[in-house]
């Protein structure tokens, strides 16, 4: 009887040890998996600059505003006041996130949720073209052609004035871009979420939450070589 009791106790003890060992292994495997997933998601930084949204738009300017200043009054006022011309801008806005920045973070929550903290979105504005629309002749005139410039403004319009117009066009496009950007923030963030969620889940993440930094309100305006 004592032998059977001892044997039974030994079997129970071995079973308890086996269960404890199995629980420890499963816990260790789960922890290792979480670390592995977190390490994999951190590799999102290798993407570098993530382009998530592009907007291409044309704007017709039929009157000069404060962006053009005295230059606009001198050279453009008579064109617009007499309704002879309209200036047409075509520009592209590229919305990007730089995932190499220090404020891009991947945080592993205790409940298994991963929080991705996004850096501020930056915006590149490319002015593709500037042209004048002749309302009387119903035709477009590329603004950089010397004959076009002289025909519009006279011989007093030279290289200096042309450079001034480029600078004013850049300022005007920047103002218009900022207005467009403020209205597209939600669409841009949704695009970033969709892209990074699909990548993170491919690495094994189950639940992802995003935190977006406030926009800086700054844009980088570039002129295509054909325009500048």
Tab-separated table of C-alpha atoms in Angstrom:
chain	number	residue	atom	x	y	z
A	1	UNK	CA	0.000	0.000	0.000
A	2	UNK	CA	2.833	2.358	0.905
A	3	UNK	CA	4.576	1.465	-2.352
A	4	UNK	CA	1.464	2.189	-4.438
A	5	UNK	CA	0.947	5.487	-2.629
A	6	UNK	CA	4.539	6.489	-3.231
A	7	UNK	CA	4.306	5.496	-6.899
A	8	UNK	CA	1.075	7.464	-7.340
A	9	UNK	CA	2.599	10.543	-5.736
A	10	UNK	CA	5.629	10.208	-7.987
A	11	UNK	CA	3.442	9.990	-11.103
A	12	UNK	CA	1.445	13.054	-10.025
A	13	UNK	CA	4.659	14.969	-9.319
A	14	UNK	CA	6.114	14.069	-12.706
A	15	UNK	CA	2.862	15.133	-14.397
A	16	UNK	CA	2.969	18.484	-12.589
A	17	UNK	CA	6.586	19.001	-13.621
A	18	UNK	CA	5.718	18.154	-17.244
A	19	UNK	CA	2.785	20.592	-17.265
A	20	UNK	CA	4.919	23.340	-15.718
A	21	UNK	CA	7.675	22.741	-18.268
A	22	UNK	CA	5.187	22.804	-21.169
A	23	UNK	CA	3.628	26.050	-19.881
A	24	UNK	CA	7.090	27.622	-19.591
A	25	UNK	CA	7.985	26.579	-23.142
A	26	UNK	CA	4.748	27.980	-24.560
A	27	UNK	CA	5.219	31.247	-22.688
A	28	UNK	CA	8.810	31.527	-23.878
A	29	UNK	CA	7.787	30.797	-27.466
A	30	UNK	CA	5.043	33.431	-27.306
A	31	UNK	CA	7.437	36.003	-25.898
A	32	UNK	CA	10.039	35.183	-28.534
A	33	UNK	CA	7.392	35.503	-31.226
A	34	UNK	CA	6.401	38.937	-29.944
A	35	UNK	CA	10.039	40.046	-29.943
A	36	UNK	CA	10.526	38.648	-33.435
A	37	UNK	CA	7.430	40.425	-34.774
A	38	UNK	CA	8.467	43.691	-33.129
A	39	UNK	CA	11.949	43.365	-34.594
A	40	UNK	CA	10.461	42.697	-38.031
A	41	UNK	CA	8.130	45.697	-37.873
A	42	UNK	CA	11.082	47.886	-36.902
A	43	UNK	CA	12.446	47.065	-40.353
A	44	UNK	CA	9.788	49.399	-41.754
A	45	UNK	CA	12.409	52.100	-41.279
A	46	UNK	CA	14.287	50.544	-44.187
A	47	UNK	CA	11.500	51.788	-46.471
A	48	UNK	CA	12.958	55.281	-46.098
A	49	UNK	CA	10.660	57.844	-47.677
A	50	UNK	CA	7.143	56.493	-48.060
A	51	UNK	CA	5.117	58.223	-50.779
A	52	UNK	CA	1.456	57.689	-49.896
A	53	UNK	CA	-0.522	60.186	-51.965
A	54	UNK	CA	-0.212	62.397	-55.034
A	55	UNK	CA	-2.469	65.202	-56.160
A	56	UNK	CA	-2.221	66.799	-59.598
A	57	UNK	CA	-4.192	69.960	-60.178
A	58	UNK	CA	-4.565	72.919	-62.495
A	59	UNK	CA	-5.420	76.396	-61.349
A	60	UNK	CA	-6.635	79.258	-63.482
A	61	UNK	CA	-5.581	82.671	-62.196
A	62	UNK	CA	-7.790	85.434	-63.538
A	63	UNK	CA	-6.663	88.186	-61.193
A	64	UNK	CA	-3.504	88.964	-59.299
A	65	UNK	CA	-3.481	88.973	-55.495
A	66	UNK	CA	-1.059	89.857	-52.690
A	67	UNK	CA	1.281	87.053	-53.806
A	68	UNK	CA	2.120	89.087	-56.897
A	69	UNK	CA	2.538	92.435	-55.145
A	70	UNK	CA	3.766	95.465	-57.097
A	71	UNK	CA	5.074	93.166	-59.816
A	72	UNK	CA	1.554	91.934	-60.477
A	73	UNK	CA	0.182	95.451	-60.567
A	74	UNK	CA	2.809	96.529	-63.070
A	75	UNK	CA	2.907	93.578	-65.443
A	76	UNK	CA	-0.281	91.592	-64.930
A	77	UNK	CA	-2.906	94.120	-63.952
A	78	UNK	CA	-3.780	95.244	-67.458
A	79	UNK	CA	-3.976	91.670	-68.712
A	80	UNK	CA	-6.527	90.622	-66.128
A	81	UNK	CA	-8.470	93.872	-65.900
A	82	UNK	CA	-9.011	93.872	-69.659
A	83	UNK	CA	-9.940	90.153	-69.533
A	84	UNK	CA	-7.454	89.397	-72.273
A	85	UNK	CA	-5.513	86.689	-70.479
A	86	UNK	CA	-5.683	84.026	-67.806
A	87	UNK	CA	-2.642	82.358	-66.275
A	88	UNK	CA	-2.819	78.568	-65.857
A	89	UNK	CA	-0.708	76.656	-63.337
A	90	UNK	CA	-0.317	72.894	-63.354
A	91	UNK	CA	1.334	71.472	-60.276
A	92	UNK	CA	1.711	68.168	-58.454
A	93	UNK	CA	1.779	67.642	-54.691
A	94	UNK	CA	3.616	64.593	-53.372
A	95	UNK	CA	2.750	63.556	-49.789
A	96	UNK	CA	5.548	61.622	-48.058
A	97	UNK	CA	6.609	60.272	-44.670
A	98	UNK	CA	10.288	59.856	-43.823
A	99	UNK	CA	10.382	56.635	-41.793
A	100	UNK	CA	14.078	57.119	-41.022
A	101	UNK	CA	13.326	59.992	-38.656
A	102	UNK	CA	13.654	59.483	-34.918
A	103	UNK	CA	9.995	60.346	-34.312
A	104	UNK	CA	8.927	57.248	-36.270
A	105	UNK	CA	8.373	54.607	-33.576
A	106	UNK	CA	6.903	51.128	-33.255
A	107	UNK	CA	5.615	50.500	-29.714
A	108	UNK	CA	4.690	46.985	-28.536
A	109	UNK	CA	1.691	47.241	-26.186
A	110	UNK	CA	1.132	44.713	-23.396
A	111	UNK	CA	-2.068	43.449	-25.009
A	112	UNK	CA	-0.272	42.553	-28.234
A	113	UNK	CA	-1.279	45.706	-30.069
A	114	UNK	CA	1.414	47.572	-31.976
A	115	UNK	CA	1.275	51.353	-32.034
A	116	UNK	CA	2.990	52.995	-34.992
A	117	UNK	CA	3.862	56.628	-34.312
A	118	UNK	CA	4.227	58.501	-37.582
A	119	UNK	CA	6.515	61.479	-38.216
A	120	UNK	CA	5.026	64.669	-39.697
A	121	UNK	CA	4.048	64.357	-43.346
A	122	UNK	CA	6.137	66.488	-45.679
A	123	UNK	CA	5.009	67.795	-49.028
A	124	UNK	CA	6.839	68.361	-52.288
A	125	UNK	CA	5.159	70.649	-54.792
A	126	UNK	CA	6.313	70.392	-58.406
A	127	UNK	CA	5.213	73.157	-60.746
A	128	UNK	CA	4.905	71.347	-64.059
A	129	UNK	CA	3.850	74.150	-66.334
A	130	UNK	CA	2.750	77.772	-66.522
A	131	UNK	CA	0.929	79.097	-69.543
A	132	UNK	CA	-1.295	81.978	-70.602
A	133	UNK	CA	-4.708	81.464	-72.098
A	134	UNK	CA	-5.583	84.027	-74.759
A	135	UNK	CA	-9.329	84.516	-74.366
A	136	UNK	CA	-9.585	86.494	-77.594
A	137	UNK	CA	-7.669	83.978	-79.671
A	138	UNK	CA	-8.888	80.972	-77.654
A	139	UNK	CA	-5.433	79.442	-77.456
A	140	UNK	CA	-2.741	78.575	-74.950
A	141	UNK	CA	0.615	80.312	-75.118
A	142	UNK	CA	3.623	78.841	-73.281
A	143	UNK	CA	4.907	81.657	-71.126
A	144	UNK	CA	8.622	80.989	-71.512
A	145	UNK	CA	8.835	81.629	-75.242
A	146	UNK	CA	10.601	84.965	-75.834
A	147	UNK	CA	8.143	85.991	-78.544
A	148	UNK	CA	5.241	85.267	-76.220
A	149	UNK	CA	6.734	87.281	-73.382
A	150	UNK	CA	7.581	90.242	-75.577
A	151	UNK	CA	4.160	90.117	-77.194
A	152	UNK	CA	2.456	90.166	-73.814
A	153	UNK	CA	4.581	92.592	-71.863
A	154	UNK	CA	6.637	94.501	-74.399
A	155	UNK	CA	10.402	94.783	-74.729
A	156	UNK	CA	10.736	96.073	-71.174
A	157	UNK	CA	10.099	92.575	-69.897
A	158	UNK	CA	13.554	90.962	-69.613
A	159	UNK	CA	15.347	88.189	-67.757
A	160	UNK	CA	15.068	89.973	-64.411
A	161	UNK	CA	11.320	90.326	-64.749
A	162	UNK	CA	11.021	86.726	-65.866
A	163	UNK	CA	12.882	85.572	-62.736
A	164	UNK	CA	10.568	87.715	-60.636
A	165	UNK	CA	7.592	86.026	-62.220
A	166	UNK	CA	9.085	82.610	-61.452
A	167	UNK	CA	9.491	83.633	-57.796
A	168	UNK	CA	5.943	84.970	-57.616
A	169	UNK	CA	4.596	81.845	-59.314
A	170	UNK	CA	6.413	79.726	-56.732
A	171	UNK	CA	4.893	81.729	-53.866
A	172	UNK	CA	1.440	81.548	-55.410
A	173	UNK	CA	1.685	77.770	-55.919
A	174	UNK	CA	2.856	77.347	-52.323
A	175	UNK	CA	-0.197	79.180	-51.018
A	176	UNK	CA	-2.554	77.138	-53.170
A	177	UNK	CA	-0.803	73.902	-52.185
A	178	UNK	CA	-1.202	74.644	-48.469
A	179	UNK	CA	-4.924	75.130	-48.958
A	180	UNK	CA	-5.193	71.814	-50.814
A	181	UNK	CA	-3.064	69.983	-48.260
A	182	UNK	CA	-5.275	71.028	-45.344
A	183	UNK	CA	-8.266	69.481	-47.101
A	184	UNK	CA	-6.540	66.202	-47.962
A	185	UNK	CA	-5.071	65.281	-44.564
A	186	UNK	CA	-7.573	62.500	-43.775
A	187	UNK	CA	-7.160	60.880	-47.209
A	188	UNK	CA	-3.369	60.977	-46.884
A	189	UNK	CA	-3.416	59.393	-43.419
A	190	UNK	CA	-5.800	56.644	-44.553
A	191	UNK	CA	-3.471	55.844	-47.443
A	192	UNK	CA	-0.494	55.609	-45.070
A	193	UNK	CA	-2.481	53.347	-42.723
A	194	UNK	CA	-3.482	50.981	-45.520
A	195	UNK	CA	0.072	50.674	-46.830
A	196	UNK	CA	1.820	50.150	-43.488
A	197	UNK	CA	-0.899	47.885	-42.071
A	198	UNK	CA	-0.539	45.436	-44.948
A	199	UNK	CA	3.243	45.390	-44.520
A	200	UNK	CA	3.082	45.019	-40.715
A	201	UNK	CA	0.579	42.155	-40.923
A	202	UNK	CA	2.842	40.406	-43.405
A	203	UNK	CA	5.447	40.437	-40.617
A	204	UNK	CA	2.967	38.764	-38.236
A	205	UNK	CA	1.363	41.676	-36.390
A	206	UNK	CA	-2.296	41.128	-35.545
A	207	UNK	CA	-3.471	44.528	-34.315
A	208	UNK	CA	-2.050	47.921	-35.331
A	209	UNK	CA	-2.954	51.407	-34.165
A	210	UNK	CA	-1.575	54.630	-35.636
A	211	UNK	CA	-0.699	57.982	-34.121
A	212	UNK	CA	-0.025	60.825	-36.559
A	213	UNK	CA	2.014	63.908	-35.768
A	214	UNK	CA	0.542	67.310	-36.552
A	215	UNK	CA	1.421	68.668	-40.022
A	216	UNK	CA	4.242	71.205	-40.068
A	217	UNK	CA	2.449	73.502	-42.504
A	218	UNK	CA	5.546	73.692	-44.702
A	219	UNK	CA	5.979	72.731	-48.345
A	220	UNK	CA	8.972	72.334	-50.620
A	221	UNK	CA	8.153	73.992	-53.948
A	222	UNK	CA	10.193	72.927	-56.971
A	223	UNK	CA	10.009	74.118	-60.540
A	224	UNK	CA	10.462	71.635	-63.365
A	225	UNK	CA	13.430	72.511	-65.552
A	226	UNK	CA	11.114	73.149	-68.466
A	227	UNK	CA	9.389	75.839	-66.381
A	228	UNK	CA	12.290	77.428	-64.533
